[in-house]
Amino acid sequence: MDKKFVNYAKQDGVVEKVSKTSVVIKYKDGTKETFTFKDWTSKEESNATYIHKLKTDLTEKQKVKYGDIVYYDPGFFEIDMFDKTKVFYRANINVNVAWSEVQETYEDALMVSKKIGDSTTVSQIKIRDLVLDKNDEIAEVAELNKHINPNTALFTLVSNVIKDDKLDKATLDLLQSFIKVSPKAKYDGKLIKVKVYYNCEYKELSKSLKKLVDISAPYMVDESTGKKYEGKVNGGYSINGVPLEPGKLHIKFYIDVNGGMTPGDKAVISSQLKSTITTLYDYPVTTESGDEIDAIFSAKGSLARIVNSPQLMGTLATCLEKLGEKACDIYFK
């Protein structure tokens, strides 16, 4: 497994030092190893990226053995309940699935309870892409590290009305009410950073855009090297394959949505092919015996697939669960 996700002790030893980003272990042969780790984000794809937050459960002076976990990504791994020094990969969750032929399960679609959907949260960052001209003036830029909702205006473009950055809030609110150039966030979450790439000279930017570039400067960092870089680009820079024209800016707002499942997400029932989630229901669905139903899938769609794992695994798991309950009742009574 890649060290970006998890790492382990190479020998028996003792933990000498623990910090938020490192662990130092002295091995029995006298050598020391420093494990460094930090939060990182995945490659941006389809206007989204994911935050990987690493952690360690070790403490100073704690003894470790070969193979003991030093740090791990809790989004992908979980501490083994039978051995606290090990982790296991969180590849799936156990859910009760019912078969039902309804509109929401048509063509291999899937319904999932909101309870299950909320339990599968990930640290996801959505990216809002916007392109402006170097001469545009903007005002009322959304504040970083604050919660925003889908209707929050990221900024107001005022260049076509009045070029004055001393507008009071009442005037800006009035502008936002009738000007169709106040782009909305479209997502519910926390605005954590902004990056600006501009295909021109910094001195050519409008006063308000220079301020935005200055705000973005601390976030223009290459995560792999830790080196800072400028937002100035040339004709080779593109957005989804389209070159950024001279005199234009590409503004990227990063919103931490930290959300669970949503309609359109993909899921796999047992070992079959993926299915698309159409609905997250927030009402109780139970069997006749009172067992809670976590998801609803199409029986026709499942039976039409080559792999019959849902029938085999589902039936066996249900039988074992009921037999386990009976066995416990017999043993304890």
mmCIF file of C-alpha atoms in Angstrom:
data_model
loop_
_atom_site.group_PDB
_atom_site.id
_atom_site.type_symbol
_atom_site.label_atom_id
_atom_site.label_comp_id
_atom_site.label_asym_id
_atom_site.label_seq_id
_atom_site.Cartn_x
_atom_site.Cartn_y
_atom_site.Cartn_z
ATOM 1 C CA MET A 1 0.000 0.000 0.000
ATOM 2 C CA ASP A 2 1.202 3.508 -0.847
ATOM 3 C CA LYS A 3 2.809 5.372 2.077
ATOM 4 C CA LYS A 4 0.485 8.278 1.304
ATOM 5 C CA PHE A 5 -2.292 6.201 2.902
ATOM 6 C CA VAL A 6 -0.681 3.996 5.574
ATOM 7 C CA ASN A 7 2.719 3.002 6.957
ATOM 8 C CA TYR A 8 4.059 0.512 9.503
ATOM 9 C CA ALA A 9 7.020 -0.143 11.828
ATOM 10 C CA LYS A 10 9.879 -2.022 10.143
ATOM 11 C CA GLN A 11 11.216 -3.550 13.413
ATOM 12 C CA ASP A 12 10.359 -3.879 17.093
ATOM 13 C CA GLY A 13 11.073 -0.661 18.963
ATOM 14 C CA VAL A 14 9.865 2.251 21.093
ATOM 15 C CA VAL A 15 8.170 5.493 20.077
ATOM 16 C CA GLU A 16 10.453 8.406 20.997
ATOM 17 C CA LYS A 17 8.482 11.387 19.715
ATOM 18 C CA VAL A 18 5.007 12.099 18.341
ATOM 19 C CA SER A 19 3.726 15.287 16.699
ATOM 20 C CA LYS A 20 0.816 16.179 14.421
ATOM 21 C CA THR A 21 2.908 15.454 11.343
ATOM 22 C CA SER A 22 5.589 12.980 12.410
ATOM 23 C CA VAL A 23 6.487 9.962 14.549
ATOM 24 C CA VAL A 24 10.024 8.951 15.551
ATOM 25 C CA ILE A 25 10.651 5.286 16.410
ATOM 26 C CA LYS A 26 13.885 3.869 17.811
ATOM 27 C CA TYR A 27 14.301 0.269 16.740
ATOM 28 C CA LYS A 28 15.870 -2.511 18.792
ATOM 29 C CA ASP A 29 19.020 -2.446 16.634
ATOM 30 C CA GLY A 30 19.611 1.186 17.669
ATOM 31 C CA THR A 31 18.536 2.819 14.411
ATOM 32 C CA LYS A 32 15.813 5.452 14.254
ATOM 33 C CA GLU A 33 13.143 6.052 11.655
ATOM 34 C CA THR A 34 11.157 9.269 11.283
ATOM 35 C CA PHE A 35 7.714 8.857 9.751
ATOM 36 C CA THR A 36 6.399 12.117 8.297
ATOM 37 C CA PHE A 37 2.822 12.516 7.148
ATOM 38 C CA LYS A 38 0.437 15.340 6.320
ATOM 39 C CA ASP A 39 -2.995 15.887 4.850
ATOM 40 C CA TRP A 40 -3.055 15.909 1.045
ATOM 41 C CA THR A 41 -5.529 16.274 -1.786
ATOM 42 C CA SER A 42 -5.994 14.016 -4.773
ATOM 43 C CA LYS A 43 -5.704 15.073 -8.406
ATOM 44 C CA GLU A 44 -8.462 17.394 -9.566
ATOM 45 C CA GLU A 45 -10.913 15.606 -11.840
ATOM 46 C CA SER A 46 -14.382 16.660 -13.017
ATOM 47 C CA ASN A 47 -14.196 19.814 -10.871
ATOM 48 C CA ALA A 48 -13.678 17.824 -7.678
ATOM 49 C CA THR A 49 -10.893 16.572 -5.460
ATOM 50 C CA TYR A 50 -10.648 14.703 -2.158
ATOM 51 C CA ILE A 51 -8.873 15.500 1.100
ATOM 52 C CA HIS A 52 -6.890 12.675 2.690
ATOM 53 C CA LYS A 53 -6.396 13.334 6.389
ATOM 54 C CA LEU A 54 -3.743 11.123 7.979
ATOM 55 C CA LYS A 55 -3.549 10.357 11.693
ATOM 56 C CA THR A 56 -1.577 8.322 14.220
ATOM 57 C CA ASP A 57 -2.781 6.652 17.410
ATOM 58 C CA LEU A 58 0.715 6.108 18.811
ATOM 59 C CA THR A 59 1.962 7.809 21.973
ATOM 60 C CA GLU A 60 5.467 8.559 23.224
ATOM 61 C CA LYS A 61 7.291 5.677 24.989
ATOM 62 C CA GLN A 62 4.837 3.190 23.516
ATOM 63 C CA LYS A 63 6.359 -0.130 22.453
ATOM 64 C CA VAL A 64 5.777 -1.260 18.888
ATOM 65 C CA LYS A 65 6.386 -4.483 17.010
ATOM 66 C CA TYR A 66 7.226 -5.163 13.412
ATOM 67 C CA GLY A 67 4.137 -4.532 11.289
ATOM 68 C CA ASP A 68 2.372 -2.251 13.793
ATOM 69 C CA ILE A 69 0.611 0.652 12.095
ATOM 70 C CA VAL A 70 2.314 4.042 12.557
ATOM 71 C CA TYR A 71 -0.176 6.246 10.710
ATOM 72 C CA TYR A 72 -3.154 5.734 8.394
ATOM 73 C CA ASP A 73 -5.933 7.416 6.446
ATOM 74 C CA PRO A 74 -9.193 6.883 8.420
ATOM 75 C CA GLY A 75 -11.154 7.538 5.260
ATOM 76 C CA PHE A 76 -9.864 4.254 3.835
ATOM 77 C CA PHE A 77 -8.757 2.283 6.895
ATOM 78 C CA GLU A 78 -10.188 1.408 10.282
ATOM 79 C CA ILE A 79 -8.584 0.049 13.442
ATOM 80 C CA ASP A 80 -9.048 -3.715 13.769
ATOM 81 C CA MET A 81 -11.331 -4.338 16.746
ATOM 82 C CA PHE A 82 -9.409 -7.545 17.534
ATOM 83 C CA ASP A 83 -5.906 -6.064 17.213
ATOM 84 C CA LYS A 84 -5.534 -2.337 17.884
ATOM 85 C CA THR A 85 -2.075 -2.297 16.294
ATOM 86 C CA LYS A 86 -3.490 -3.203 12.863
ATOM 87 C CA VAL A 87 -5.954 -1.677 10.424
ATOM 88 C CA PHE A 88 -8.180 -3.128 7.745
ATOM 89 C CA TYR A 89 -9.313 -1.650 4.443
ATOM 90 C CA ARG A 90 -12.810 -0.172 4.503
ATOM 91 C CA ALA A 91 -13.951 -1.629 1.197
ATOM 92 C CA ASN A 92 -17.655 -1.921 1.958
ATOM 93 C CA ILE A 93 -20.455 -1.676 4.505
ATOM 94 C CA ASN A 94 -23.134 -4.212 5.384
ATOM 95 C CA VAL A 95 -26.655 -3.188 4.443
ATOM 96 C CA ASN A 96 -30.049 -4.855 4.178
ATOM 97 C CA VAL A 97 -31.195 -4.722 0.543
ATOM 98 C CA ALA A 98 -34.755 -5.325 -0.642
ATOM 99 C CA TRP A 99 -35.857 -6.058 -4.189
ATOM 100 C CA SER A 100 -38.663 -3.961 -5.604
ATOM 101 C CA GLU A 101 -39.736 -3.020 -9.120
ATOM 102 C CA VAL A 102 -40.505 0.706 -8.866
ATOM 103 C CA GLN A 103 -39.715 3.712 -11.014
ATOM 104 C CA GLU A 104 -36.701 4.594 -8.839
ATOM 105 C CA THR A 105 -35.075 1.188 -9.482
ATOM 106 C CA TYR A 106 -35.735 1.093 -13.218
ATOM 107 C CA GLU A 107 -32.784 0.082 -15.430
ATOM 108 C CA ASP A 108 -30.527 -1.072 -12.578
ATOM 109 C CA ALA A 109 -31.026 2.088 -10.523
ATOM 110 C CA LEU A 110 -30.796 2.064 -6.737
ATOM 111 C CA MET A 111 -32.603 3.663 -3.795
ATOM 112 C CA VAL A 112 -30.611 4.247 -0.606
ATOM 113 C CA SER A 113 -31.787 5.384 2.823
ATOM 114 C CA LYS A 114 -30.578 8.820 3.882
ATOM 115 C CA LYS A 115 -29.209 7.217 7.056
ATOM 116 C CA ILE A 116 -26.828 5.062 5.019
ATOM 117 C CA GLY A 117 -26.057 7.902 2.639
ATOM 118 C CA ASP A 118 -25.014 10.187 5.499
ATOM 119 C CA SER A 119 -22.861 7.455 7.050
ATOM 120 C CA THR A 120 -20.587 7.320 4.000
ATOM 121 C CA THR A 121 -19.293 10.880 4.165
ATOM 122 C CA VAL A 122 -16.002 11.762 2.526
ATOM 123 C CA SER A 123 -13.912 14.933 2.635
ATOM 124 C CA GLN A 124 -14.742 16.047 -0.870
ATOM 125 C CA ILE A 125 -13.921 19.429 -2.369
ATOM 126 C CA LYS A 126 -16.036 20.822 -5.187
ATOM 127 C CA ILE A 127 -14.463 23.409 -7.486
ATOM 128 C CA ARG A 128 -16.303 26.341 -9.069
ATOM 129 C CA ASP A 129 -14.556 27.518 -12.234
ATOM 130 C CA LEU A 130 -15.074 31.079 -13.469
ATOM 131 C CA VAL A 131 -13.397 33.062 -16.236
ATOM 132 C CA LEU A 132 -13.143 36.861 -16.170
ATOM 133 C CA ASP A 133 -11.498 39.575 -18.226
ATOM 134 C CA LYS A 134 -8.447 41.361 -16.806
ATOM 135 C CA ASN A 135 -10.344 44.672 -16.806
ATOM 136 C CA ASP A 136 -13.376 43.394 -14.875
ATOM 137 C CA GLU A 137 -14.078 44.853 -11.467
ATOM 138 C CA ILE A 138 -15.542 42.660 -8.738
ATOM 139 C CA ALA A 139 -16.856 43.358 -5.244
ATOM 140 C CA GLU A 140 -18.281 41.552 -2.224
ATOM 141 C CA VAL A 141 -16.072 38.464 -2.661
ATOM 142 C CA ALA A 142 -17.203 35.542 -0.491
ATOM 143 C CA GLU A 143 -15.136 35.247 2.679
ATOM 144 C CA LEU A 144 -12.792 32.302 3.062
ATOM 145 C CA ASN A 145 -13.255 29.727 5.841
ATOM 146 C CA LYS A 146 -16.941 30.577 6.113
ATOM 147 C CA HIS A 147 -19.968 28.384 5.467
ATOM 148 C CA ILE A 148 -21.781 29.055 2.202
ATOM 149 C CA ASN A 149 -24.867 27.585 0.538
ATOM 150 C CA PRO A 150 -25.737 26.941 -3.125
ATOM 151 C CA ASN A 151 -27.249 30.432 -3.489
ATOM 152 C CA THR A 152 -24.312 32.312 -1.961
ATOM 153 C CA ALA A 153 -22.791 34.800 -4.414
ATOM 154 C CA LEU A 154 -19.054 34.219 -4.807
ATOM 155 C CA PHE A 155 -18.652 37.844 -5.917
ATOM 156 C CA THR A 156 -20.498 40.588 -7.801
ATOM 157 C CA LEU A 157 -19.240 41.742 -11.173
ATOM 158 C CA VAL A 158 -19.741 45.532 -11.192
ATOM 159 C CA SER A 159 -17.596 46.660 -14.125
ATOM 160 C CA ASN A 160 -20.547 47.175 -16.438
ATOM 161 C CA VAL A 161 -22.373 49.357 -13.911
ATOM 162 C CA ILE A 162 -19.827 51.391 -12.000
ATOM 163 C CA LYS A 163 -16.113 51.036 -11.415
ATOM 164 C CA ASP A 164 -15.865 51.989 -7.773
ATOM 165 C CA ASP A 165 -14.706 49.670 -4.995
ATOM 166 C CA LYS A 166 -16.189 51.931 -2.299
ATOM 167 C CA LEU A 167 -19.786 50.811 -2.727
ATOM 168 C CA ASP A 168 -21.664 50.280 0.513
ATOM 169 C CA LYS A 169 -23.347 46.945 1.292
ATOM 170 C CA ALA A 170 -26.866 48.252 0.597
ATOM 171 C CA THR A 171 -25.861 49.302 -2.906
ATOM 172 C CA LEU A 172 -24.137 46.003 -3.581
ATOM 173 C CA ASP A 173 -27.211 44.099 -2.387
ATOM 174 C CA LEU A 174 -29.308 46.126 -4.805
ATOM 175 C CA LEU A 175 -26.882 45.360 -7.630
ATOM 176 C CA GLN A 176 -27.007 41.658 -6.842
ATOM 177 C CA SER A 177 -30.787 41.720 -7.044
ATOM 178 C CA PHE A 178 -30.920 42.717 -10.710
ATOM 179 C CA ILE A 179 -27.492 42.087 -12.251
ATOM 180 C CA LYS A 180 -27.135 38.591 -13.707
ATOM 181 C CA VAL A 181 -23.398 38.452 -13.010
ATOM 182 C CA SER A 182 -23.252 37.361 -9.390
ATOM 183 C CA PRO A 183 -22.141 33.729 -9.817
ATOM 184 C CA LYS A 184 -23.471 31.401 -7.153
ATOM 185 C CA ALA A 185 -21.532 28.779 -5.196
ATOM 186 C CA LYS A 186 -23.916 25.946 -6.247
ATOM 187 C CA TYR A 187 -22.705 23.838 -3.294
ATOM 188 C CA ASP A 188 -23.338 23.750 0.433
ATOM 189 C CA GLY A 189 -20.139 23.708 2.468
ATOM 190 C CA LYS A 190 -17.117 25.692 3.591
ATOM 191 C CA LEU A 191 -15.162 27.926 1.215
ATOM 192 C CA ILE A 192 -11.592 26.917 2.054
ATOM 193 C CA LYS A 193 -9.423 28.511 -0.641
ATOM 194 C CA VAL A 194 -9.286 30.295 -3.978
ATOM 195 C CA LYS A 195 -6.728 30.081 -6.787
ATOM 196 C CA VAL A 196 -6.319 32.542 -9.656
ATOM 197 C CA TYR A 197 -4.486 31.927 -12.948
ATOM 198 C CA TYR A 198 -4.115 34.900 -15.297
ATOM 199 C CA ASN A 199 -2.851 35.096 -18.876
ATOM 200 C CA CYS A 200 -1.487 38.633 -18.706
ATOM 201 C CA GLU A 201 0.850 40.748 -16.620
ATOM 202 C CA TYR A 202 -0.068 41.364 -12.988
ATOM 203 C CA LYS A 203 0.086 45.137 -13.528
ATOM 204 C CA GLU A 204 -2.577 44.870 -16.242
ATOM 205 C CA LEU A 205 -5.195 43.518 -13.815
ATOM 206 C CA SER A 206 -7.935 45.704 -12.428
ATOM 207 C CA LYS A 207 -7.537 46.864 -8.850
ATOM 208 C CA SER A 208 -10.091 44.410 -7.427
ATOM 209 C CA LEU A 209 -8.662 41.460 -9.372
ATOM 210 C CA LYS A 210 -5.188 42.267 -8.056
ATOM 211 C CA LYS A 211 -6.625 41.983 -4.543
ATOM 212 C CA LEU A 212 -8.095 38.576 -5.391
ATOM 213 C CA VAL A 213 -4.762 37.393 -6.805
ATOM 214 C CA ASP A 214 -3.067 38.514 -3.581
ATOM 215 C CA ILE A 215 -5.643 36.592 -1.528
ATOM 216 C CA SER A 216 -4.958 33.450 -3.577
ATOM 217 C CA ALA A 217 -1.158 33.715 -3.286
ATOM 218 C CA PRO A 218 -0.796 31.594 -0.068
ATOM 219 C CA TYR A 219 -2.687 28.735 -1.772
ATOM 220 C CA MET A 220 -0.551 28.636 -4.910
ATOM 221 C CA VAL A 221 1.633 25.800 -3.647
ATOM 222 C CA ASP A 222 2.760 22.546 -5.246
ATOM 223 C CA GLU A 223 1.773 19.884 -2.679
ATOM 224 C CA SER A 224 4.351 17.391 -3.905
ATOM 225 C CA THR A 225 7.290 19.777 -3.409
ATOM 226 C CA GLY A 226 5.910 22.433 -1.070
ATOM 227 C CA LYS A 227 7.162 25.146 -3.420
ATOM 228 C CA LYS A 228 5.097 28.251 -4.148
ATOM 229 C CA TYR A 229 4.360 29.375 -7.695
ATOM 230 C CA GLU A 230 2.767 32.397 -9.371
ATOM 231 C CA GLY A 231 -0.619 32.376 -11.038
ATOM 232 C CA LYS A 232 0.684 33.927 -14.241
ATOM 233 C CA VAL A 233 0.296 31.507 -17.159
ATOM 234 C CA ASN A 234 0.666 31.547 -20.946
ATOM 235 C CA GLY A 235 -1.226 30.179 -23.922
ATOM 236 C CA GLY A 236 -0.354 26.624 -22.943
ATOM 237 C CA TYR A 237 -2.711 26.787 -19.950
ATOM 238 C CA SER A 238 -6.143 25.343 -20.675
ATOM 239 C CA ILE A 239 -9.478 24.707 -18.963
ATOM 240 C CA ASN A 240 -10.980 21.345 -19.900
ATOM 241 C CA GLY A 241 -8.904 21.367 -23.081
ATOM 242 C CA VAL A 242 -9.780 24.963 -24.021
ATOM 243 C CA PRO A 243 -6.811 27.386 -23.931
ATOM 244 C CA LEU A 244 -7.130 30.401 -21.637
ATOM 245 C CA GLU A 245 -7.220 33.443 -23.922
ATOM 246 C CA PRO A 246 -4.808 36.349 -23.457
ATOM 247 C CA GLY A 247 -6.167 38.918 -21.007
ATOM 248 C CA LYS A 248 -8.376 36.356 -19.245
ATOM 249 C CA LEU A 249 -8.351 34.971 -15.692
ATOM 250 C CA HIS A 250 -9.308 31.521 -14.459
ATOM 251 C CA ILE A 251 -10.672 31.706 -10.897
ATOM 252 C CA LYS A 252 -11.142 28.501 -8.904
ATOM 253 C CA PHE A 253 -13.165 28.512 -5.681
ATOM 254 C CA TYR A 254 -12.662 25.398 -3.504
ATOM 255 C CA ILE A 255 -15.669 24.357 -1.406
ATOM 256 C CA ASP A 256 -15.376 21.594 1.197
ATOM 257 C CA VAL A 257 -18.752 19.860 0.993
ATOM 258 C CA ASN A 258 -17.842 16.883 3.226
ATOM 259 C CA GLY A 259 -20.926 15.112 1.970
ATOM 260 C CA GLY A 260 -22.301 11.604 1.802
ATOM 261 C CA MET A 261 -24.123 9.885 -1.033
ATOM 262 C CA THR A 262 -26.146 11.994 -3.463
ATOM 263 C CA PRO A 263 -28.308 11.099 -6.473
ATOM 264 C CA GLY A 264 -26.025 10.254 -9.377
ATOM 265 C CA ASP A 265 -23.379 8.560 -7.215
ATOM 266 C CA LYS A 266 -22.395 4.968 -7.961
ATOM 267 C CA ALA A 267 -22.662 1.923 -5.686
ATOM 268 C CA VAL A 268 -22.074 -1.814 -6.028
ATOM 269 C CA ILE A 269 -24.464 -4.357 -4.531
ATOM 270 C CA SER A 270 -22.521 -7.490 -3.548
ATOM 271 C CA SER A 271 -20.065 -8.259 -6.355
ATOM 272 C CA GLN A 272 -22.159 -7.215 -9.322
ATOM 273 C CA LEU A 273 -21.671 -4.277 -11.653
ATOM 274 C CA LYS A 274 -22.113 -0.724 -10.434
ATOM 275 C CA SER A 275 -25.517 0.872 -10.021
ATOM 276 C CA THR A 276 -26.575 4.532 -10.069
ATOM 277 C CA ILE A 277 -28.328 6.006 -7.030
ATOM 278 C CA THR A 278 -31.547 7.784 -7.976
ATOM 279 C CA THR A 279 -33.105 8.488 -4.584
ATOM 280 C CA LEU A 280 -32.175 9.001 -0.939
ATOM 281 C CA TYR A 281 -35.305 8.235 1.068
ATOM 282 C CA ASP A 282 -35.753 9.566 4.597
ATOM 283 C CA TYR A 283 -38.793 7.517 5.624
ATOM 284 C CA PRO A 284 -38.726 4.144 7.425
ATOM 285 C CA VAL A 285 -38.810 0.993 5.300
ATOM 286 C CA THR A 286 -38.907 -2.347 7.127
ATOM 287 C CA THR A 287 -39.584 -6.007 6.508
ATOM 288 C CA GLU A 288 -42.619 -7.769 7.968
ATOM 289 C CA SER A 289 -40.396 -8.936 10.824
ATOM 290 C CA GLY A 290 -39.320 -5.350 11.564
ATOM 291 C CA ASP A 291 -35.818 -5.393 10.066
ATOM 292 C CA GLU A 292 -34.792 -2.007 8.679
ATOM 293 C CA ILE A 293 -34.210 -1.824 4.908
ATOM 294 C CA ASP A 294 -31.145 0.223 3.931
ATOM 295 C CA ALA A 295 -31.407 0.064 0.145
ATOM 296 C CA ILE A 296 -33.844 -0.991 -2.559
ATOM 297 C CA PHE A 297 -32.692 -2.560 -5.814
ATOM 298 C CA SER A 298 -34.358 -4.128 -8.840
ATOM 299 C CA ALA A 299 -34.873 -7.889 -8.677
ATOM 300 C CA LYS A 300 -35.198 -8.011 -12.458
ATOM 301 C CA GLY A 301 -31.972 -6.048 -12.898
ATOM 302 C CA SER A 302 -30.092 -8.214 -10.410
ATOM 303 C CA LEU A 303 -31.264 -11.524 -11.877
ATOM 304 C CA ALA A 304 -30.424 -10.381 -15.403
ATOM 305 C CA ARG A 305 -26.749 -10.000 -14.548
ATOM 306 C CA ILE A 306 -24.263 -12.831 -14.964
ATOM 307 C CA VAL A 307 -22.978 -12.668 -11.384
ATOM 308 C CA ASN A 308 -25.490 -14.108 -8.908
ATOM 309 C CA SER A 309 -23.669 -12.966 -5.762
ATOM 310 C CA PRO A 310 -26.626 -10.955 -4.356
ATOM 311 C CA GLN A 311 -28.783 -14.057 -4.229
ATOM 312 C CA LEU A 312 -26.030 -16.257 -2.787
ATOM 313 C CA MET A 313 -24.459 -13.745 -0.401
ATOM 314 C CA GLY A 314 -27.739 -12.148 0.634
ATOM 315 C CA THR A 315 -29.491 -15.415 1.371
ATOM 316 C CA LEU A 316 -26.508 -16.901 3.184
ATOM 317 C CA ALA A 317 -25.863 -13.776 5.232
ATOM 318 C CA THR A 318 -29.511 -13.560 6.265
ATOM 319 C CA CYS A 319 -29.602 -17.231 7.243
ATOM 320 C CA LEU A 320 -26.371 -16.912 9.248
ATOM 321 C CA GLU A 321 -27.659 -13.802 10.990
ATOM 322 C CA LYS A 322 -30.870 -15.541 12.039
ATOM 323 C CA LEU A 323 -29.012 -18.696 13.062
ATOM 324 C CA GLY A 324 -26.636 -16.541 15.131
ATOM 325 C CA GLU A 325 -29.565 -14.957 16.948
ATOM 326 C CA LYS A 326 -31.054 -18.381 17.645
ATOM 327 C CA ALA A 327 -27.685 -19.741 18.827
ATOM 328 C CA CYS A 328 -27.244 -16.788 21.231
ATOM 329 C CA ASP A 329 -30.736 -17.290 22.611
ATOM 330 C CA ILE A 330 -30.062 -20.984 23.210
ATOM 331 C CA TYR A 331 -26.636 -20.375 24.780
ATOM 332 C CA PHE A 332 -27.625 -17.574 27.138
ATOM 333 C CA LYS A 333 -30.948 -19.101 28.131
#
